[in-house]
Tab-separated table of C-alpha atoms in Angstrom:
chain	number	residue	atom	x	y	z
A	1	MET	CA	0.571	22.670	37.122
A	2	SER	CA	0.543	20.608	40.286
A	3	THR	CA	3.615	18.972	41.768
A	4	GLU	CA	2.384	15.501	40.783
A	5	GLU	CA	2.196	16.475	37.169
A	6	ILE	CA	5.639	18.075	37.347
A	7	THR	CA	7.181	14.938	38.844
A	8	GLU	CA	5.426	12.783	36.259
A	9	ALA	CA	6.692	15.017	33.478
A	10	MET	CA	10.234	14.812	34.879
A	11	ASN	CA	10.032	11.025	35.046
A	12	LEU	CA	8.786	10.818	31.479
A	13	LEU	CA	11.512	13.161	30.222
A	14	SER	CA	14.234	11.139	31.896
A	15	ALA	CA	12.732	7.960	30.433
A	16	VAL	CA	12.759	9.609	26.998
A	17	GLU	CA	16.401	10.537	27.480
A	18	SER	CA	17.504	7.023	28.466
A	19	GLN	CA	15.543	5.498	25.602
A	20	THR	CA	17.056	7.890	23.095
A	21	GLN	CA	20.491	6.887	24.352
A	22	ASP	CA	19.650	3.236	23.772
A	23	VAL	CA	18.290	4.008	20.326
A	24	THR	CA	21.397	5.966	19.301
A	25	LYS	CA	23.585	3.114	20.516
A	26	LEU	CA	21.588	0.596	18.469
A	27	VAL	CA	21.625	2.812	15.421
A	28	ASP	CA	25.403	3.304	15.656
A	29	HIS	CA	25.849	-0.438	15.941
A	30	LEU	CA	23.676	-1.085	12.876
A	31	LEU	CA	25.425	1.670	10.965
A	32	LYS	CA	28.830	0.205	11.724
A	33	LYS	CA	27.709	-3.204	10.554
A	34	ALA	CA	26.092	-1.848	7.414
A	35	THR	CA	29.201	0.091	6.466
A	36	GLU	CA	31.338	-2.984	7.064
A	37	ASN	CA	29.066	-4.762	4.532
A	38	GLU	CA	28.076	-7.512	6.875
A	39	TYR	CA	24.529	-7.364	5.587
A	40	ASN	CA	24.471	-8.159	1.930
A	41	THR	CA	21.255	-6.855	0.439
A	42	SER	CA	22.116	-6.974	-3.234
A	43	LYS	CA	20.241	-10.193	-3.885
A	44	GLY	CA	17.310	-9.393	-1.685
A	45	ILE	CA	13.774	-8.908	-2.957
A	46	SER	CA	13.756	-5.379	-4.333
A	47	PHE	CA	10.208	-4.817	-3.159
A	48	LEU	CA	11.255	-5.261	0.454
A	49	GLU	CA	14.255	-2.999	-0.066
A	50	LEU	CA	11.987	-0.285	-1.392
A	51	LYS	CA	9.750	-0.779	1.596
A	52	TYR	CA	12.403	-0.233	4.194
A	53	GLN	CA	13.842	2.729	2.352
A	54	LEU	CA	10.389	4.293	2.382
A	55	LEU	CA	9.947	3.551	6.065
A	56	LEU	CA	13.326	5.107	6.848
A	57	SER	CA	12.554	8.304	4.977
A	58	TYR	CA	9.133	8.397	6.649
A	59	LEU	CA	10.807	8.209	10.036
A	60	MET	CA	13.291	10.921	9.114
A	61	ASN	CA	10.578	13.288	8.021
A	62	LEU	CA	8.550	12.481	11.129
A	63	THR	CA	11.468	13.225	13.458
A	64	TYR	CA	12.064	16.487	11.620
A	65	ILE	CA	8.456	17.505	12.141
A	66	SER	CA	8.500	16.554	15.816
A	67	LEU	CA	11.744	18.493	16.222
A	68	GLN	CA	10.124	21.567	14.740
A	69	LYS	CA	7.121	21.160	17.010
A	70	SER	CA	9.192	20.706	20.166
A	71	GLN	CA	11.139	23.845	19.321
A	72	GLY	CA	7.870	25.710	18.951
A	73	SER	CA	8.278	26.729	15.321
A	74	SER	CA	5.337	26.503	12.966
A	75	ILE	CA	5.033	23.553	10.625
A	76	GLN	CA	2.480	25.106	8.300
A	77	ASP	CA	3.223	24.660	4.614
A	78	ASP	CA	6.273	22.645	5.472
A	79	PRO	CA	7.414	20.504	2.520
A	80	ALA	CA	8.167	17.697	4.973
A	81	ILE	CA	4.450	17.205	5.485
A	82	ASP	CA	3.888	16.773	1.761
A	83	ARG	CA	6.653	14.229	1.668
A	84	LEU	CA	5.123	12.409	4.593
A	85	ILE	CA	1.758	12.255	2.883
A	86	GLU	CA	3.339	10.991	-0.318
A	87	ILE	CA	5.302	8.259	1.427
A	88	ARG	CA	2.246	7.238	3.389
A	89	THR	CA	0.116	6.822	0.291
A	90	VAL	CA	2.809	4.756	-1.408
A	91	LEU	CA	3.046	2.516	1.648
A	92	GLU	CA	-0.708	2.056	1.682
A	93	LYS	CA	-0.662	1.086	-1.981
A	94	MET	CA	2.089	-1.413	-1.291
A	95	ARG	CA	0.033	-3.160	1.324
A	96	PRO	CA	-1.952	-5.486	-0.953
A	97	ILE	CA	1.240	-6.556	-2.745
A	98	ASP	CA	2.724	-7.227	0.643
A	99	LYS	CA	-0.213	-9.447	1.469
A	100	LYS	CA	0.286	-11.444	-1.690
A	101	LEU	CA	3.975	-11.943	-0.981
A	102	LYS	CA	3.347	-12.823	2.641
A	103	TYR	CA	3.486	-16.578	2.163
A	104	GLN	CA	6.795	-16.534	0.298
A	105	VAL	CA	8.417	-14.124	2.702
A	106	ASP	CA	7.298	-16.106	5.741
A	107	LYS	CA	8.656	-19.282	4.241
A	108	VAL	CA	12.042	-17.723	3.544
A	109	VAL	CA	12.225	-16.190	6.998
A	110	ARG	CA	11.330	-19.493	8.595
A	111	THR	CA	14.017	-21.373	6.694
A	112	ALA	CA	16.526	-18.702	7.608
A	113	ALA	CA	15.520	-18.902	11.280
A	114	SER	CA	15.343	-22.661	11.535
A	115	GLY	CA	18.509	-23.173	9.538
A	116	GLY	CA	17.200	-25.849	7.216
A	117	THR	CA	14.096	-27.343	5.752
A	118	ASP	CA	12.413	-30.272	7.406
A	119	SER	CA	11.567	-32.832	4.754
A	120	SER	CA	8.400	-33.903	6.545
A	121	ASP	CA	7.178	-30.329	6.936
A	122	PRO	CA	3.555	-30.440	5.738
A	123	LEU	CA	3.888	-27.008	4.144
A	124	ARG	CA	6.313	-28.391	1.598
A	125	TYR	CA	3.653	-30.555	0.023
A	126	ARG	CA	2.618	-29.492	-3.399
A	127	ALA	CA	1.002	-31.257	-6.318
A	128	ASN	CA	3.231	-33.854	-7.895
A	129	PRO	CA	2.540	-33.737	-11.630
A	130	GLU	CA	4.033	-37.175	-12.183
A	131	ASN	CA	1.229	-38.674	-10.174
A	132	LEU	CA	-1.305	-37.234	-12.559
A	133	ILE	CA	0.001	-39.237	-15.544
A	134	SER	CA	-2.055	-42.334	-16.046
A	135	LYS	CA	-0.015	-45.421	-15.260
A	136	LEU	CA	-2.715	-47.827	-16.384
A	137	ASP	CA	-0.794	-49.054	-19.449
A	138	ASP	CA	1.977	-50.502	-17.325
A	139	GLU	CA	-0.406	-51.966	-14.798
A	140	SER	CA	-2.708	-53.723	-17.227
A	141	GLU	CA	0.188	-55.745	-18.689
A	142	SER	CA	1.315	-57.024	-15.328
A	143	GLU	CA	-2.163	-57.716	-14.013
A	144	SER	CA	-3.350	-59.712	-16.997
A	145	GLU	CA	-0.829	-62.405	-16.189
A	146	GLY	CA	-1.057	-62.088	-12.413
A	147	GLU	CA	-3.909	-62.771	-10.016
A	148	GLU	CA	-7.321	-61.471	-10.833
A	149	LYS	CA	-8.649	-61.742	-7.321
A	150	LYS	CA	-7.340	-58.264	-6.419
A	151	SER	CA	-9.119	-56.503	-9.278
A	152	LYS	CA	-12.536	-57.504	-7.863
A	153	ILE	CA	-12.284	-54.854	-5.161
A	154	TYR	CA	-12.440	-51.293	-6.406
A	155	HIS	CA	-9.468	-49.162	-5.370
A	156	PRO	CA	-9.775	-45.475	-6.250
A	157	PRO	CA	-6.748	-44.177	-8.134
A	158	LYS	CA	-4.226	-42.315	-5.972
A	159	LEU	CA	-3.415	-39.126	-7.793
A	160	THR	CA	-2.505	-36.564	-5.127
A	161	ALA	CA	-2.005	-36.593	-1.398
A	162	MET	CA	-5.244	-35.916	0.450
A	163	HIS	CA	-5.911	-35.222	4.092
A	164	TYR	CA	-7.292	-38.331	5.800
A	165	GLU	CA	-10.346	-37.692	7.937
A	166	GLY	CA	-11.329	-41.245	8.785
A	167	ASP	CA	-9.560	-41.467	12.119
A	168	GLU	CA	-11.340	-38.471	13.560
A	169	THR	CA	-13.406	-39.336	16.562
A	170	GLU	CA	-16.703	-37.778	17.458
A	171	MET	CA	-14.898	-35.635	20.005
A	172	ASP	CA	-12.492	-34.267	17.420
A	173	LYS	CA	-15.344	-33.286	15.187
A	174	ASP	CA	-17.108	-31.512	18.005
A	175	GLN	CA	-13.913	-29.739	18.888
A	176	LYS	CA	-13.462	-28.539	15.344
A	177	VAL	CA	-17.008	-27.262	15.217
A	178	LEU	CA	-16.469	-25.479	18.496
A	179	GLU	CA	-13.262	-23.875	17.238
A	180	ARG	CA	-14.966	-22.600	14.167
A	181	ALA	CA	-17.845	-21.227	16.217
A	182	LYS	CA	-15.343	-19.476	18.485
A	183	LYS	CA	-13.599	-17.881	15.552
A	184	ARG	CA	-16.910	-16.706	14.173
A	185	ALA	CA	-17.957	-15.358	17.561
A	186	LEU	CA	-14.726	-13.367	17.844
A	187	SER	CA	-15.574	-11.420	14.731
A	188	THR	CA	-19.079	-10.388	15.781
A	189	SER	CA	-19.845	-6.712	16.047
A	190	MET	CA	-20.174	-6.860	19.859
A	191	LEU	CA	-16.676	-8.196	20.399
A	192	ARG	CA	-15.238	-5.919	17.763
A	193	GLU	CA	-16.582	-2.904	19.609
A	194	LEU	CA	-15.218	-4.218	22.915
A	195	ARG	CA	-11.823	-4.634	21.335
A	196	GLU	CA	-11.887	-1.109	19.943
A	197	GLU	CA	-12.807	0.227	23.361
A	198	PHE	CA	-9.751	-1.257	25.043
A	199	SER	CA	-7.244	-0.975	22.254
A	200	GLU	CA	-4.679	1.802	22.404
A	201	GLY	CA	-4.336	2.505	18.724
A	202	PRO	CA	-5.979	5.478	17.027
A	203	THR	CA	-9.717	5.082	16.403
A	204	GLU	CA	-10.724	4.750	12.787
A	205	ILE	CA	-13.981	6.395	11.921
A	206	ARG	CA	-15.702	4.632	9.069
A	207	GLU	CA	-19.045	5.082	7.464
A	208	THR	CA	-21.238	2.383	8.940
A	209	THR	CA	-22.794	0.129	6.344
A	210	SER	CA	-24.469	-3.068	7.418
A	211	THR	CA	-23.403	-6.117	5.442
A	212	GLN	CA	-26.866	-6.850	4.077
A	213	ARG	CA	-27.292	-3.376	2.770
A	214	SER	CA	-23.806	-3.242	1.284
A	215	ARG	CA	-24.391	-6.569	-0.469
A	216	ALA	CA	-27.686	-5.417	-1.920
A	217	GLU	CA	-26.176	-2.062	-2.855
A	218	ARG	CA	-23.222	-3.684	-4.534
A	219	LYS	CA	-25.485	-5.950	-6.538
A	220	LEU	CA	-27.661	-3.045	-7.575
A	221	ARG	CA	-24.669	-0.990	-8.581
A	222	GLU	CA	-23.269	-3.818	-10.699
A	223	ARG	CA	-26.587	-4.291	-12.394
A	224	THR	CA	-27.078	-0.614	-13.205
A	225	HIS	CA	-23.509	-0.380	-14.479
A	226	TYR	CA	-24.077	-3.316	-16.831
A	227	GLU	CA	-27.411	-1.925	-17.966
A	228	GLU	CA	-25.931	1.449	-18.799
A	229	GLU	CA	-22.983	-0.012	-20.624
A	230	ASN	CA	-25.058	-2.293	-22.796
A	231	PHE	CA	-28.165	-0.134	-23.271
A	232	MET	CA	-30.570	-2.758	-22.046
A	233	ARG	CA	-32.809	-3.419	-19.059
A	234	PHE	CA	-32.860	-6.521	-16.921
A	235	SER	CA	-36.016	-7.973	-15.532
A	236	VAL	CA	-35.682	-8.247	-11.774
A	237	SER	CA	-36.354	-11.707	-10.434
A	238	LYS	CA	-38.767	-12.173	-7.571
A	239	LYS	CA	-35.966	-13.112	-5.226
A	240	ASP	CA	-34.051	-9.914	-5.928
A	241	LYS	CA	-37.168	-7.828	-5.712
A	242	ASN	CA	-38.023	-9.269	-2.315
A	243	GLU	CA	-34.495	-8.775	-1.086
A	244	MET	CA	-34.483	-5.132	-2.092
A	245	LYS	CA	-37.864	-4.612	-0.471
A	246	ARG	CA	-36.673	-6.308	2.675
A	247	VAL	CA	-33.497	-4.247	2.923
A	248	ALA	CA	-35.144	-0.931	2.214
A	249	GLY	CA	-38.238	-1.494	4.292
A	250	LEU	CA	-38.997	-1.387	7.965
A	251	SER	CA	-37.943	-4.966	8.604
A	252	SER	CA	-34.317	-3.845	8.560
A	253	LEU	CA	-34.948	-2.097	11.880
A	254	ASN	CA	-35.075	-5.509	13.548
A	255	ASN	CA	-31.363	-5.869	12.966
A	256	LEU	CA	-30.645	-3.011	15.329
A	257	THR	CA	-31.467	-5.082	18.388
A	258	HIS	CA	-30.399	-8.447	17.029
A	259	PHE	CA	-27.022	-9.582	18.319
A	260	ASP	CA	-25.130	-12.645	17.194
A	261	ASP	CA	-24.811	-15.746	19.313
A	262	ILE	CA	-21.491	-15.768	21.204
A	263	SER	CA	-22.219	-18.821	23.340
A	264	ALA	CA	-19.111	-20.427	21.836
A	265	LEU	CA	-16.953	-18.120	23.920
A	266	THR	CA	-19.082	-17.620	26.983
A	267	GLU	CA	-20.326	-21.154	27.544
A	268	GLY	CA	-17.913	-23.197	25.484
A	269	ARG	CA	-20.443	-24.965	23.318
A	270	ALA	CA	-21.312	-24.533	19.681
A	271	PRO	CA	-24.545	-22.624	19.074
A	272	GLN	CA	-27.608	-24.648	18.120
A	273	ALA	CA	-28.829	-24.379	14.581
A	274	GLY	CA	-32.425	-23.741	15.602
A	275	GLY	CA	-32.071	-20.142	16.588
A	276	SER	CA	-30.446	-18.939	13.402
A	277	SER	CA	-32.774	-20.524	10.851
A	278	LYS	CA	-33.958	-18.234	8.102
A	279	LYS	CA	-37.525	-17.033	7.928
A	280	ARG	CA	-39.695	-19.709	6.408
A	281	LYS	CA	-41.938	-18.593	3.630
A	282	HIS	CA	-45.661	-18.967	4.066
A	283	GLY	CA	-45.629	-21.595	1.336
A	284	GLY	CA	-44.366	-24.167	3.791
A	285	LYS	CA	-47.482	-23.991	5.877
A	286	GLY	CA	-49.978	-22.671	3.413
A	287	LYS	CA	-49.937	-25.676	1.142
A	288	LYS	CA	-51.469	-27.812	3.808
A	289	GLY	CA	-54.969	-26.997	4.972
A	290	LYS	CA	-55.964	-26.221	8.472
A	291	LYS	CA	-56.459	-29.883	9.294
A	292	GLY	CA	-52.973	-30.740	8.115
A	293	PHE	CA	-53.787	-32.575	4.882
A	294	LYS	CA	-53.908	-31.395	1.304
A	295	LYS	CA	-57.408	-30.612	0.288
A	296	LYS	CA	-58.108	-32.162	-3.089
A	297	ARG	CA	-60.850	-30.898	-5.355
A	298	ILE	CA	-63.262	-33.596	-6.287
A	299	HIS	CA	-65.096	-32.996	-9.548
B	1	MET	CA	-34.032	22.138	-20.352
B	2	SER	CA	-37.210	22.389	-18.368
B	3	GLU	CA	-40.786	22.716	-19.417
B	4	GLY	CA	-43.711	21.986	-17.200
B	5	ALA	CA	-41.400	21.230	-14.255
B	6	ALA	CA	-39.662	18.308	-15.963
B	7	THR	CA	-35.964	18.478	-16.690
B	8	ILE	CA	-34.147	16.240	-19.114
B	9	ARG	CA	-30.453	15.633	-18.867
B	10	THR	CA	-28.379	13.307	-20.982
B	11	ARG	CA	-25.377	11.291	-19.882
B	12	LYS	CA	-22.818	9.038	-21.549
B	13	PHE	CA	-23.377	10.483	-24.947
B	14	MET	CA	-21.781	8.484	-27.767
B	15	THR	CA	-21.907	8.780	-31.520
B	16	ASN	CA	-22.216	5.306	-32.955
B	17	ARG	CA	-21.006	5.668	-36.548
B	18	LEU	CA	-21.451	1.974	-37.264
B	19	LEU	CA	-25.186	2.168	-36.670
B	20	CYS	CA	-25.517	5.771	-37.840
B	21	ARG	CA	-26.937	7.003	-34.594
B	22	LYS	CA	-26.243	8.859	-31.394
B	23	GLN	CA	-26.934	6.985	-28.191
B	24	MET	CA	-27.198	8.351	-24.684
B	25	ILE	CA	-28.683	7.771	-21.269
B	26	VAL	CA	-31.589	10.090	-20.555
B	27	ASP	CA	-32.318	11.282	-17.006
B	28	VAL	CA	-35.715	12.870	-16.475
B	29	LEU	CA	-36.324	14.860	-13.294
B	30	HIS	CA	-39.989	15.258	-12.466
B	31	PRO	CA	-40.410	15.955	-8.767
B	32	GLY	CA	-43.965	15.544	-7.572
B	33	LYS	CA	-45.282	14.237	-10.874
B	34	ALA	CA	-45.757	10.849	-12.454
B	35	THR	CA	-43.340	9.491	-15.020
B	36	ILE	CA	-43.361	11.504	-18.215
B	37	PRO	CA	-44.650	9.625	-21.284
B	38	LYS	CA	-42.111	8.664	-23.929
B	39	THR	CA	-43.649	10.919	-26.563
B	40	GLU	CA	-42.950	13.987	-24.476
B	41	VAL	CA	-39.406	12.850	-23.839
B	42	ARG	CA	-38.950	12.503	-27.582
B	43	GLU	CA	-40.182	16.030	-28.218
B	44	LYS	CA	-37.805	17.465	-25.662
B	45	LEU	CA	-34.874	15.509	-26.992
B	46	ALA	CA	-35.730	16.694	-30.496
B	47	LYS	CA	-35.518	20.269	-29.306
B	48	MET	CA	-32.252	19.633	-27.516
B	49	TYR	CA	-30.555	17.970	-30.453
B	50	LYS	CA	-32.337	19.940	-33.189
B	51	THR	CA	-33.859	17.026	-35.058
B	52	THR	CA	-37.350	15.857	-35.786
B	53	PRO	CA	-38.861	13.641	-33.118
B	54	ASP	CA	-39.547	10.786	-35.507
B	55	VAL	CA	-35.905	9.646	-35.662
B	56	ILE	CA	-35.687	9.519	-31.879
B	57	PHE	CA	-36.308	6.207	-30.160
B	58	CYS	CA	-36.358	6.007	-26.389
B	59	PHE	CA	-36.948	3.007	-24.199
B	60	GLY	CA	-36.195	1.382	-20.883
B	61	PHE	CA	-37.438	4.119	-18.579
B	62	ARG	CA	-37.236	3.105	-14.912
B	63	THR	CA	-38.248	5.399	-12.091
B	64	LYS	CA	-35.994	5.426	-9.051
B	65	PHE	CA	-37.404	4.408	-5.690
B	66	GLY	CA	-39.243	7.342	-4.150
B	67	GLY	CA	-40.140	8.972	-7.424
B	68	GLY	CA	-38.909	12.167	-9.002
B	69	LYS	CA	-36.170	10.727	-11.161
B	70	THR	CA	-36.386	8.391	-14.127
B	71	SER	CA	-33.548	6.967	-16.203
B	72	GLY	CA	-33.826	5.534	-19.666
B	73	PHE	CA	-32.018	5.182	-22.953
B	74	GLY	CA	-32.316	7.296	-26.083
B	75	LEU	CA	-31.180	6.756	-29.661
B	76	ILE	CA	-31.167	9.437	-32.337
B	77	TYR	CA	-30.761	8.115	-35.868
B	78	ASP	CA	-29.299	10.089	-38.761
B	79	SER	CA	-32.331	9.405	-40.897
B	80	LEU	CA	-35.538	7.441	-40.785
B	81	ASP	CA	-34.221	4.916	-43.327
B	82	PHE	CA	-31.353	3.996	-41.064
B	83	ALA	CA	-33.779	3.736	-38.194
B	84	LYS	CA	-35.978	1.336	-40.123
B	85	LYS	CA	-32.935	-0.713	-41.017
B	86	PHE	CA	-31.375	-0.996	-37.574
B	87	GLU	CA	-34.123	-0.770	-35.011
B	88	PRO	CA	-35.817	-3.916	-33.761
B	89	LYS	CA	-39.320	-4.458	-35.010
B	90	TYR	CA	-41.092	-4.017	-31.708
B	91	ARG	CA	-39.687	-0.509	-31.288
B	92	LEU	CA	-40.704	0.439	-34.807
B	93	GLN	CA	-44.145	-0.852	-34.024
B	94	ARG	CA	-44.359	1.460	-31.013
B	95	HIS	CA	-43.919	4.373	-33.418
B	96	GLY	CA	-46.395	2.934	-35.866
B	97	LEU	CA	-43.885	2.415	-38.670
B	98	VAL	CA	-44.391	-1.345	-38.923
B	99	GLU	CA	-47.309	-3.647	-38.284
B	100	ILE	CA	-46.619	-6.991	-36.640
B	101	LYS	CA	-49.286	-9.532	-37.398
B	102	LYS	CA	-50.119	-11.555	-34.391
B	103	THR	CA	-52.111	-14.704	-34.581
B	104	GLY	CA	-53.873	-15.362	-31.344
B	105	ARG	CA	-52.438	-17.777	-28.845
B	106	LYS	CA	-55.391	-20.114	-29.111
B	107	GLN	CA	-55.048	-20.166	-32.897
B	108	ARG	CA	-51.394	-21.067	-32.684
B	109	LYS	CA	-51.981	-23.865	-30.223
B	110	GLU	CA	-54.784	-25.339	-32.264
B	111	ARG	CA	-52.644	-25.240	-35.357
B	112	LYS	CA	-49.874	-27.062	-33.553
B	113	ASN	CA	-52.264	-29.724	-32.402
B	114	ARG	CA	-53.584	-30.192	-35.917
B	115	GLN	CA	-50.040	-30.517	-37.182
B	116	LYS	CA	-49.339	-33.249	-34.671
B	117	LYS	CA	-51.769	-35.531	-36.452
B	118	VAL	CA	-49.898	-35.340	-39.765
B	119	ARG	CA	-46.433	-36.493	-40.756
B	120	GLY	CA	-43.868	-34.829	-43.040
B	121	THR	CA	-44.477	-32.113	-45.603
B	122	LYS	CA	-48.213	-32.291	-45.054
B	123	LYS	CA	-47.700	-30.362	-41.837
B	124	ALA	CA	-47.286	-27.142	-43.796
B	125	LYS	CA	-50.554	-27.731	-45.593
B	126	VAL	CA	-52.453	-28.362	-42.398
B	127	GLY	CA	-51.952	-24.891	-40.993
B	128	ALA	CA	-53.211	-23.103	-44.062
B	129	GLY	CA	-56.927	-23.514	-43.443
B	130	LYS	CA	-58.949	-24.153	-40.380
B	131	LYS	CA	-60.424	-27.595	-40.630
B	132	LYS	CA	-63.964	-28.501	-39.612
């Protein structure tokens, strides 16, 4: 080992030491507070409590394993690894539930952080069922005696609060279109690969399936599943037949060199619609004759 | 069970007591050959399930893309009487157990047009004999 590497290793080790000191200080502080019952978690959402208990035990097992490794002892057939795997799978299974609860949790956290709820906060709007009750009976009595000039103009009934788009200028609309195009461009395969190249997280290796093929495959799988369950055969429509032919045939090779339009990010303008139009069938041109008019048969 | 380089395997076997039959999905493997006719599939199934081939009805055979494998459905009835009771007529006709009379398309259309000229119960009388 060269001297540079030795000095770098020494620096890293001292950094590790100082950081572990900070961590132990923080942990002691938290522990003191928890034992003094400053954090009351009895009324909390039990799902979240389970989650942080799992994370804690995961961390404990992980530190145990890393301790074993740094001491040089073997970790083969260690029960801690089984525990780690178990906790990891449970956490993965909890992820979709977490996603569903995300809105509620964010709302609660925001109210806790901001200290109160703003009455004009647009996120507090929800459907007002009282507005859905027809109030026509009351109105007709009052209007029959009153002026009839107002009833000539049609006013649509106001049932629920709707977003008003009338004051949007042309510029706003263009901006919105541009924003949407930018968002779409960010999720193209090119930019996704760039992001993976420069990200520092572990690389995930996934079986590559193009979206067209996966859609067609999914459809086919659903159809065969239904057919086998119900002991019947479907007749394949022309559209589906053509799609399957297109996906399985040589035309799918064109997609290898076809990249999406990211001009929204590079040039700052929304992509034109002309380039991405679907293939027109021959029927569009074939109906008209060469000279551009329909040839009619004269008996 | 293979004979002449064609293997038959059955999947999703179920005994349907309500319709007095056994139903299954039949997979035929025939690499390098064309799809096996239904009569041969019936014979092989009869040998597999130790029945006569006349109570076996198979249908819906579709060959997978690329050839070599075909999937279809098979029904094995407890007796021919039950088969005649429960099977749809077109499948019985394929086995020759029932004759479906078919008037030609032209005949049907002409009859309809003749009926259009008459009102009420006379419509039934019109179809009976060809006018002219």
